[in-house]
Amino acid sequence: MERLARSYMITPNDATDDSGSIVSSIVQNIWSGQLSLLAFVTSLEEFLTSEESSIRAKGTGLLSAVLTECPQEQVNLAAVNVLVDFYCERLSDTTCVPELILGLVSISQFNSFREECAIKVSKSIFSNLKVQNYQQTTRHGVFLIFDVLLHSHLNACKKLGTEFVKGFIQAMDGEKDPRNLLLAFSLVKLIIKEFDISQHVEELFEVTFCYFPITFRPPPDDPYGITSDDLKISLRECLSETPKFAKNAMPLFLEKLTSSSGNAKKDSMETLAACAPVYGTENIVPYIDDLWEYLKDEIFNAKDDSFEVIALETIRSLVVTLSAGVIGKSDHLQQFLKTVVTECMENLKVPELKLSKPCGRILKYCAMASDPSYNLIILATLHGLFDQYGHSDLATRKKAILEILMEFIVAAQNLYGTIEINNDSQIELDDDFSIPLISFKKDLLRMFSSALMKTDEYSELRLCGLRGLHGMILLKQFLSDHEIEDILKYFNQIILIQDNDQDIIKDTLKYLGDIAHYKPLTVLKITIPIFISQLPSDYESLKLDNIHGTKYSKVLGAISEISIERIIFEALVPEILVKLDGVNTFSSNLSKEYIESLLHTLHTLFVKKSSLNHDDISKYANILIPHLIAKCVGPTLEIRKNHDDKGEEYCDDVFCDLKIIQTIAGIISIVTKNMNSREQTMFITQIFELFTQGNLQFIPFSEIEKNKHVIAFNPLMIESSSAQKNLTLLFTAAVGYMRQEVSCSIPNIPDFLSRIVNASLISNNKIYQNSLAQLAASILNKWNQENELENFIKIHVMGELVRYLPSHSSIGESESNRIASLHIFVWLTKALVLRTHPAGYECTNYIIELFNDDTLGKKASSDGFKIIIGDSDLLNKQSFAIIKILYKQRFFDYVMPKLVQGFTESSGDAKHNYLIALSNLLRNIPKQILMSEISPVFPLLVHSLSLPDPDLKASTIDTFYLIALEMPHIISEHVSTLIPLLLSLTNVEDGNTIKVRVAALQCLSVFPDTVPFDVLYPFKSKILRDLGDVLDDKKRIVRKEAVNCRSRWFLFTGPKSS
Amino acid sequence: MSEQVLNSKLINANPTIYTPSKTSHRVLTEQDEKEDIEDLIDAQEVFDLIRSVTDPEHPLTLEELNVTQLEHVTVNDKFNTVSIEFTPTIPHCSMATLIGLCIRVRLLRSLPERFKVDIMVRKGTHQSEQAVNKQLNDKERVAAALENTHLLEVVNQCLSTAGFRGEPIVRH
């Protein structure tokens, strides 16, 4: 043991590793019971009592270090007492203090550390230590000890009372380190709360207020992790902890408010706002007039909105404070509000002037403070404002007055609350509680309604009317149901009948949608039936509607804004189906468009509901979806002798229209997605039976319809009609959104997949090809049988499918067949790449090899790479695809070197293809990946700017834009190449498209924001000169960018000399 | 009282604010994106250039103060002429020349050189109409004014919001 202690004593102070290992072996010994703490201390005696202070310090250091790691149970009550005595006694030994404090931090946390020890330690620190003479870590240790004492032994500390307060003040006085201050502030707060500080108010105030306002800024590398806000907030909590500070603090606040600027000013206002309610009326009143003058100016001349908001909040806090003392002393509140009201009303005399808005906001914040203040304010202002409104003919003035009234409505919502969501029960006005605004209800309703309903009026005034009515509906305990219904009737009138003002209609719908959220039943009663009745129910009324300018599209637009609430939507769906059936009899463009709009409305609503996670979506799988599928499938089962100009047979039924099928597919996807696994299993089984076996059982055909059916439903067969094949879109829409845990209800997946693949290869129908490719990709991606998957890839994908691709193919495939195979091959590759399956990279490699192919090269690099790495509608998170987090990174790492190499080694068109693939790749990977690998790609990017392909150029320029934002130093290295290149791309004569010109200008505009001035300065005059010509570009959108860019460069004047 | 003291530097401390009409924004059409169609420079385009210039006194735009209005901008692309009339907020506004200068500089920087640009105070809206007009349309005096670095800084400051083109301005 002694050997260990001795070797510790001779280790140099900076060899922390060595001394650390000695400490841990000692602790090991104590831990295992081989060595008792007492024996250890005894063995140190020689050093602890040494004449030489450095030896004493080092010995103490060892003891403290061991105690820090020592197991609790080895240190009993007696040991703690001995240790405390020893440590406290030693505190006068200044050389050892850092080590002693270190030990005390640990000792004070032992379970056996009792109340007496706490007292002893505190006393000893107070009498022996001049805390501020020591280094930061030691001071931090002292505050940590106080922290432990105050939290675990508060009663002991309280016994010391004033002595503790005084001692703490001394210890803290002069502290500068942010880490220590943060701790100290939290302790001050605790002391104020728990101790009688009356004898030391001033001192305590001084040691804390001296830091106000906080000016600390974290050093660049932020070693402490402490923000200026942390300090601000904890200091603010100290200052606002007791009214005893008020006397000292108030004059100083006033001084800081007027003298400081920027953040310090904000801090001052915020701290005042926090302190006022604590300091209380009597402390605020003497300063209230000065504060008002100051805060008012701050609001009238606010540098930016944040200053104004803080000043307003401060005024509110002052009014809250004055309101709290309102009983008996209400004259203070009254008096202050009188000053405020008088001054604001003076400014409101001509309400369209600049200061009226801030005045309105001041009144709002004062009113929002308390019930008495709200009462006082509205009693003092509303009559005047009403009068003014009555006597004014100027629309702008009326609007300004309504805006101020609106502030009072918002203030009331804030103070008294809003109605509850989904609350349709008859509002019972609570007699005990009424909001003051209620006595002005009639006037307000009249003013806002009439403003809204004047169709020929200034639209801003009408919008004010609308906002006011909406605000009043949401206000708690204000309007009766009857009144709300009347307002909704106004809205109906605006939307359906009288209005041509699109802004008003748009906003009315927006507010109506919001009201539907709060009061769905009222909207269902007043609004929905009227809207539905406006929609044509048969072909005759549709024709009539068409003559009157297809009103239905407006109505449907409105319906999709307001019908997402469950009960409204539920009532709407059957109504829409009725309309669908009503006009379905004639297949004309007119009915086609109408039906598409009806379905589109449903789709829009489903999308909105789904994004809000409504739980009522999946139930529409039972009636709505089969109904829609019946509409699509029915006609394809009948014999129709129609042939288009190419002699191809087609189906003339409305529901065979591609756009309509796609809309229905969209609806099916969303409903499927929102089903749980059980619901999906059932639904998917039916879908598979329908599409693979032609089982029509779950589709509600009527007997009459069934009698017309003479053709089997067999869309996967080669000989089936195009109309049936198009319906595979619905198949893909459902199966694509299958959850991973739901299995395809088919016996043999490999067979099924190869059946799909072959079907897609043989057909010329592009839609069919695409939907089958996506279907196969989706199944492949979610396939959870690794072995079967491997086998399938080996035999069918890499074995069979690949054979169709090469031009020297022995089978001698036609060009269209090769393109079709590539398409499905690419989708299967995507499915594998998403789940980072090794075969995915193998396939990708194959695609890259095709870049040299004359026919497929372009397709492989553009469409191919776009599909594989781009985001798709089908294989994504929403559709439950298996997507590994880093798949893009992995793909990038695999592909990038191959592209760079391929580019260098190839020539002609192939070179071009590599650049296109690269551009598709870069566009679709997270920018962090791009930025980490930019250097090898940079020359390729520069090269692609000289190719004629405009899309490639535009997307490359966008990449440069991103680099300029994220890694400007790379741009800095290449400015002399890049700037002339970009300037040449702004020129219309070189065949640069609008997109290229715009992108080049935007890219040039961003340089001054990130690239250093001295790097860019040499180019400034050339850029300004060249851009002068672009100002005369024949396209307006290009000119706009040129102006922006040139103006940015004009204002680019380097760092300010000041 | 204190309000007067504080605002003593402002010529017009409490000007009228106008809400820009929503319809005065150009909506992008299909035509705008067609490569071969030539879009002529028109009054709306020039108005868009100057409407969001900040007033030297207030954090408000010239449009919000009704200093500039679409109706008071005339453009003839074929004859290369632009004429702008602006309305000072009050007839004795000593900022009129500065406002005019800002408009002048903005258009110098943003319009093709081929245009001859006239900038005038709207008739009857300012006491020293003629003097202001003369200054604003004298090339040499404009150039001399911009030699003054302090003045140039003020102008640049006012122009820093011009790019918003009537959209709500986010100030920091």
PDB file of N, CA, C and O in Angstrom, chain A residues 210-246:
ATOM      1  N   CYS A 210     -25.052  43.235 -10.602  1.00  0.00           N
ATOM      2  CA  CYS A 210     -23.875  43.734 -11.311  1.00  0.00           C
ATOM      3  C   CYS A 210     -23.652  43.008 -12.634  1.00  0.00           C
ATOM      4  O   CYS A 210     -22.949  43.482 -13.510  1.00  0.00           O
ATOM      5  N   TYR A 211     -24.282  41.853 -12.836  1.00  0.00           N
ATOM      6  CA  TYR A 211     -24.122  41.129 -14.104  1.00  0.00           C
ATOM      7  C   TYR A 211     -25.152  41.555 -15.139  1.00  0.00           C
ATOM      8  O   TYR A 211     -25.160  41.060 -16.256  1.00  0.00           O
ATOM      9  N   PHE A 212     -26.053  42.429 -14.755  1.00  0.00           N
ATOM     10  CA  PHE A 212     -27.154  42.776 -15.628  1.00  0.00           C
ATOM     11  C   PHE A 212     -26.849  44.020 -16.450  1.00  0.00           C
ATOM     12  O   PHE A 212     -26.329  44.986 -15.912  1.00  0.00           O
ATOM     13  N   PRO A 213     -27.154  44.131 -17.712  1.00  0.00           N
ATOM     14  CA  PRO A 213     -27.612  43.007 -18.538  1.00  0.00           C
ATOM     15  C   PRO A 213     -26.436  42.138 -18.965  1.00  0.00           C
ATOM     16  O   PRO A 213     -25.344  42.616 -19.117  1.00  0.00           O
ATOM     17  N   ILE A 214     -26.705  40.867 -19.147  1.00  0.00           N
ATOM     18  CA  ILE A 214     -25.669  39.905 -19.518  1.00  0.00           C
ATOM     19  C   ILE A 214     -25.095  40.257 -20.888  1.00  0.00           C
ATOM     20  O   ILE A 214     -25.835  40.469 -21.841  1.00  0.00           O
ATOM     21  N   THR A 215     -23.778  40.328 -20.954  1.00  0.00           N
ATOM     22  CA  THR A 215     -23.159  40.640 -22.242  1.00  0.00           C
ATOM     23  C   THR A 215     -22.310  39.480 -22.741  1.00  0.00           C
ATOM     24  O   THR A 215     -21.649  39.586 -23.748  1.00  0.00           O
ATOM     25  N   PHE A 216     -22.375  38.380 -22.001  1.00  0.00           N
ATOM     26  CA  PHE A 216     -21.544  37.222 -22.327  1.00  0.00           C
ATOM     27  C   PHE A 216     -21.822  36.694 -23.742  1.00  0.00           C
ATOM     28  O   PHE A 216     -22.966  36.589 -24.161  1.00  0.00           O
ATOM     29  N   ARG A 217     -20.746  36.408 -24.449  1.00  0.00           N
ATOM     30  CA  ARG A 217     -20.899  35.743 -25.739  1.00  0.00           C
ATOM     31  C   ARG A 217     -20.013  34.519 -25.729  1.00  0.00           C
ATOM     32  O   ARG A 217     -18.826  34.635 -25.418  1.00  0.00           O
ATOM     33  N   PRO A 218     -20.528  33.340 -26.030  1.00  0.00           N
ATOM     34  CA  PRO A 218     -19.683  32.153 -25.956  1.00  0.00           C
ATOM     35  C   PRO A 218     -18.500  32.292 -26.911  1.00  0.00           C
ATOM     36  O   PRO A 218     -18.677  32.790 -28.018  1.00  0.00           O
ATOM     37  N   PRO A 219     -17.309  31.874 -26.489  1.00  0.00           N
ATOM     38  CA  PRO A 219     -16.154  31.903 -27.392  1.00  0.00           C
ATOM     39  C   PRO A 219     -16.422  31.000 -28.594  1.00  0.00           C
ATOM     40  O   PRO A 219     -17.276  30.117 -28.515  1.00  0.00           O
ATOM     41  N   PRO A 220     -15.685  31.234 -29.689  1.00  0.00           N
ATOM     42  CA  PRO A 220     -15.986  30.553 -30.947  1.00  0.00           C
ATOM     43  C   PRO A 220     -16.145  29.038 -30.849  1.00  0.00           C
ATOM     44  O   PRO A 220     -17.049  28.473 -31.422  1.00  0.00           O
ATOM     45  N   ASP A 221     -15.267  28.371 -30.084  1.00  0.00           N
ATOM     46  CA  ASP A 221     -15.387  26.911 -30.045  1.00  0.00           C
ATOM     47  C   ASP A 221     -16.332  26.434 -28.940  1.00  0.00           C
ATOM     48  O   ASP A 221     -16.523  25.249 -28.750  1.00  0.00           O
ATOM     49  N   ASP A 222     -16.913  27.400 -28.230  1.00  0.00           N
ATOM     50  CA  ASP A 222     -17.918  27.123 -27.205  1.00  0.00           C
ATOM     51  C   ASP A 222     -17.529  25.977 -26.269  1.00  0.00           C
ATOM     52  O   ASP A 222     -18.195  24.943 -26.223  1.00  0.00           O
ATOM     53  N   PRO A 223     -16.447  26.174 -25.500  1.00  0.00           N
ATOM     54  CA  PRO A 223     -15.966  25.066 -24.657  1.00  0.00           C
ATOM     55  C   PRO A 223     -16.899  24.760 -23.480  1.00  0.00           C
ATOM     56  O   PRO A 223     -16.876  23.663 -22.947  1.00  0.00           O
ATOM     57  N   TYR A 224     -17.715  25.736 -23.074  1.00  0.00           N
ATOM     58  CA  TYR A 224     -18.540  25.509 -21.869  1.00  0.00           C
ATOM     59  C   TYR A 224     -19.929  24.985 -22.202  1.00  0.00           C
ATOM     60  O   TYR A 224     -20.614  24.443 -21.361  1.00  0.00           O
ATOM     61  N   GLY A 225     -20.353  25.209 -23.442  1.00  0.00           N
ATOM     62  CA  GLY A 225     -21.727  24.831 -23.777  1.00  0.00           C
ATOM     63  C   GLY A 225     -22.753  25.667 -23.044  1.00  0.00           C
ATOM     64  O   GLY A 225     -23.864  25.216 -22.776  1.00  0.00           O
ATOM     65  N   ILE A 226     -22.355  26.880 -22.688  1.00  0.00           N
ATOM     66  CA  ILE A 226     -23.301  27.761 -21.994  1.00  0.00           C
ATOM     67  C   ILE A 226     -23.649  28.911 -22.921  1.00  0.00           C
ATOM     68  O   ILE A 226     -22.773  29.536 -23.499  1.00  0.00           O
ATOM     69  N   THR A 227     -24.925  29.160 -23.099  1.00  0.00           N
ATOM     70  CA  THR A 227     -25.305  30.254 -23.979  1.00  0.00           C
ATOM     71  C   THR A 227     -25.592  31.498 -23.156  1.00  0.00           C
ATOM     72  O   THR A 227     -25.800  31.435 -21.946  1.00  0.00           O
ATOM     73  N   SER A 228     -25.578  32.601 -23.878  1.00  0.00           N
ATOM     74  CA  SER A 228     -25.922  33.852 -23.243  1.00  0.00           C
ATOM     75  C   SER A 228     -27.342  33.790 -22.676  1.00  0.00           C
ATOM     76  O   SER A 228     -27.636  34.348 -21.619  1.00  0.00           O
ATOM     77  N   ASP A 229     -28.217  33.078 -23.382  1.00  0.00           N
ATOM     78  CA  ASP A 229     -29.597  32.959 -22.900  1.00  0.00           C
ATOM     79  C   ASP A 229     -29.682  32.196 -21.581  1.00  0.00           C
ATOM     80  O   ASP A 229     -30.489  32.529 -20.711  1.00  0.00           O
ATOM     81  N   ASP A 230     -28.857  31.155 -21.425  1.00  0.00           N
ATOM     82  CA  ASP A 230     -28.860  30.407 -20.163  1.00  0.00           C
ATOM     83  C   ASP A 230     -28.611  31.355 -19.004  1.00  0.00           C
ATOM     84  O   ASP A 230     -29.308  31.330 -17.981  1.00  0.00           O
ATOM     85  N   LEU A 231     -27.583  32.193 -19.185  1.00  0.00           N
ATOM     86  CA  LEU A 231     -27.226  33.122 -18.121  1.00  0.00           C
ATOM     87  C   LEU A 231     -28.331  34.158 -17.898  1.00  0.00           C
ATOM     88  O   LEU A 231     -28.717  34.443 -16.771  1.00  0.00           O
ATOM     89  N   LYS A 232     -28.828  34.693 -19.020  1.00  0.00           N
ATOM     90  CA  LYS A 232     -29.889  35.702 -18.921  1.00  0.00           C
ATOM     91  C   LYS A 232     -31.059  35.177 -18.111  1.00  0.00           C
ATOM     92  O   LYS A 232     -31.571  35.834 -17.221  1.00  0.00           O
ATOM     93  N   ILE A 233     -31.482  33.969 -18.477  1.00  0.00           N
ATOM     94  CA  ILE A 233     -32.683  33.434 -17.835  1.00  0.00           C
ATOM     95  C   ILE A 233     -32.433  33.150 -16.359  1.00  0.00           C
ATOM     96  O   ILE A 233     -33.253  33.483 -15.499  1.00  0.00           O
ATOM     97  N   SER A 234     -31.258  32.605 -16.033  1.00  0.00           N
ATOM     98  CA  SER A 234     -31.071  32.273 -14.611  1.00  0.00           C
ATOM     99  C   SER A 234     -30.846  33.533 -13.778  1.00  0.00           C
ATOM    100  O   SER A 234     -31.291  33.606 -12.628  1.00  0.00           O
ATOM    101  N   LEU A 235     -30.214  34.556 -14.384  1.00  0.00           N
ATOM    102  CA  LEU A 235     -30.097  35.819 -13.647  1.00  0.00           C
ATOM    103  C   LEU A 235     -31.484  36.445 -13.453  1.00  0.00           C
ATOM    104  O   LEU A 235     -31.820  36.955 -12.379  1.00  0.00           O
ATOM    105  N   ARG A 236     -32.300  36.360 -14.538  1.00  0.00           N
ATOM    106  CA  ARG A 236     -33.645  36.931 -14.468  1.00  0.00           C
ATOM    107  C   ARG A 236     -34.442  36.270 -13.347  1.00  0.00           C
ATOM    108  O   ARG A 236     -35.191  36.914 -12.634  1.00  0.00           O
ATOM    109  N   GLU A 237     -34.241  34.974 -13.189  1.00  0.00           N
ATOM    110  CA  GLU A 237     -34.976  34.260 -12.139  1.00  0.00           C
ATOM    111  C   GLU A 237     -34.566  34.722 -10.743  1.00  0.00           C
ATOM    112  O   GLU A 237     -35.381  34.747  -9.829  1.00  0.00           O
ATOM    113  N   CYS A 238     -33.281  35.098 -10.594  1.00  0.00           N
ATOM    114  CA  CYS A 238     -32.841  35.645  -9.300  1.00  0.00           C
ATOM    115  C   CYS A 238     -33.522  36.984  -9.038  1.00  0.00           C
ATOM    116  O   CYS A 238     -34.076  37.229  -7.971  1.00  0.00           O
ATOM    117  N   LEU A 239     -33.446  37.849 -10.058  1.00  0.00           N
ATOM    118  CA  LEU A 239     -33.940  39.210  -9.855  1.00  0.00           C
ATOM    119  C   LEU A 239     -35.441  39.244  -9.620  1.00  0.00           C
ATOM    120  O   LEU A 239     -35.962  40.125  -8.943  1.00  0.00           O
ATOM    121  N   SER A 240     -36.133  38.260 -10.223  1.00  0.00           N
ATOM    122  CA  SER A 240     -37.590  38.280 -10.080  1.00  0.00           C
ATOM    123  C   SER A 240     -38.050  37.373  -8.949  1.00  0.00           C
ATOM    124  O   SER A 240     -39.212  37.013  -8.860  1.00  0.00           O
ATOM    125  N   GLU A 241     -37.132  36.987  -8.069  1.00  0.00           N
ATOM    126  CA  GLU A 241     -37.502  36.061  -7.015  1.00  0.00           C
ATOM    127  C   GLU A 241     -38.117  36.772  -5.808  1.00  0.00           C
ATOM    128  O   GLU A 241     -38.907  36.201  -5.082  1.00  0.00           O
ATOM    129  N   THR A 242     -37.746  38.021  -5.596  1.00  0.00           N
ATOM    130  CA  THR A 242     -38.252  38.688  -4.390  1.00  0.00           C
ATOM    131  C   THR A 242     -38.589  40.161  -4.635  1.00  0.00           C
ATOM    132  O   THR A 242     -37.857  40.856  -5.347  1.00  0.00           O
ATOM    133  N   PRO A 243     -39.675  40.622  -4.024  1.00  0.00           N
ATOM    134  CA  PRO A 243     -40.007  42.054  -4.127  1.00  0.00           C
ATOM    135  C   PRO A 243     -39.002  42.930  -3.365  1.00  0.00           C
ATOM    136  O   PRO A 243     -38.964  44.138  -3.570  1.00  0.00           O
ATOM    137  N   LYS A 244     -38.182  42.279  -2.546  1.00  0.00           N
ATOM    138  CA  LYS A 244     -37.230  43.073  -1.750  1.00  0.00           C
ATOM    139  C   LYS A 244     -36.218  43.779  -2.650  1.00  0.00           C
ATOM    140  O   LYS A 244     -35.595  44.747  -2.253  1.00  0.00           O
ATOM    141  N   PHE A 245     -36.031  43.246  -3.842  1.00  0.00           N
ATOM    142  CA  PHE A 245     -35.082  43.868  -4.774  1.00  0.00           C
ATOM    143  C   PHE A 245     -35.649  45.111  -5.450  1.00  0.00           C
ATOM    144  O   PHE A 245     -34.918  45.884  -6.066  1.00  0.00           O
ATOM    145  N   ALA A 246     -36.969  45.265  -5.366  1.00  0.00           N
ATOM    146  CA  ALA A 246     -37.635  46.282  -6.186  1.00  0.00           C
ATOM    147  C   ALA A 246     -37.035  47.666  -6.005  1.00  0.00           C
ATOM    148  O   ALA A 246     -36.757  48.377  -6.961  1.00  0.00           O
TER     149      ALA A 246
END
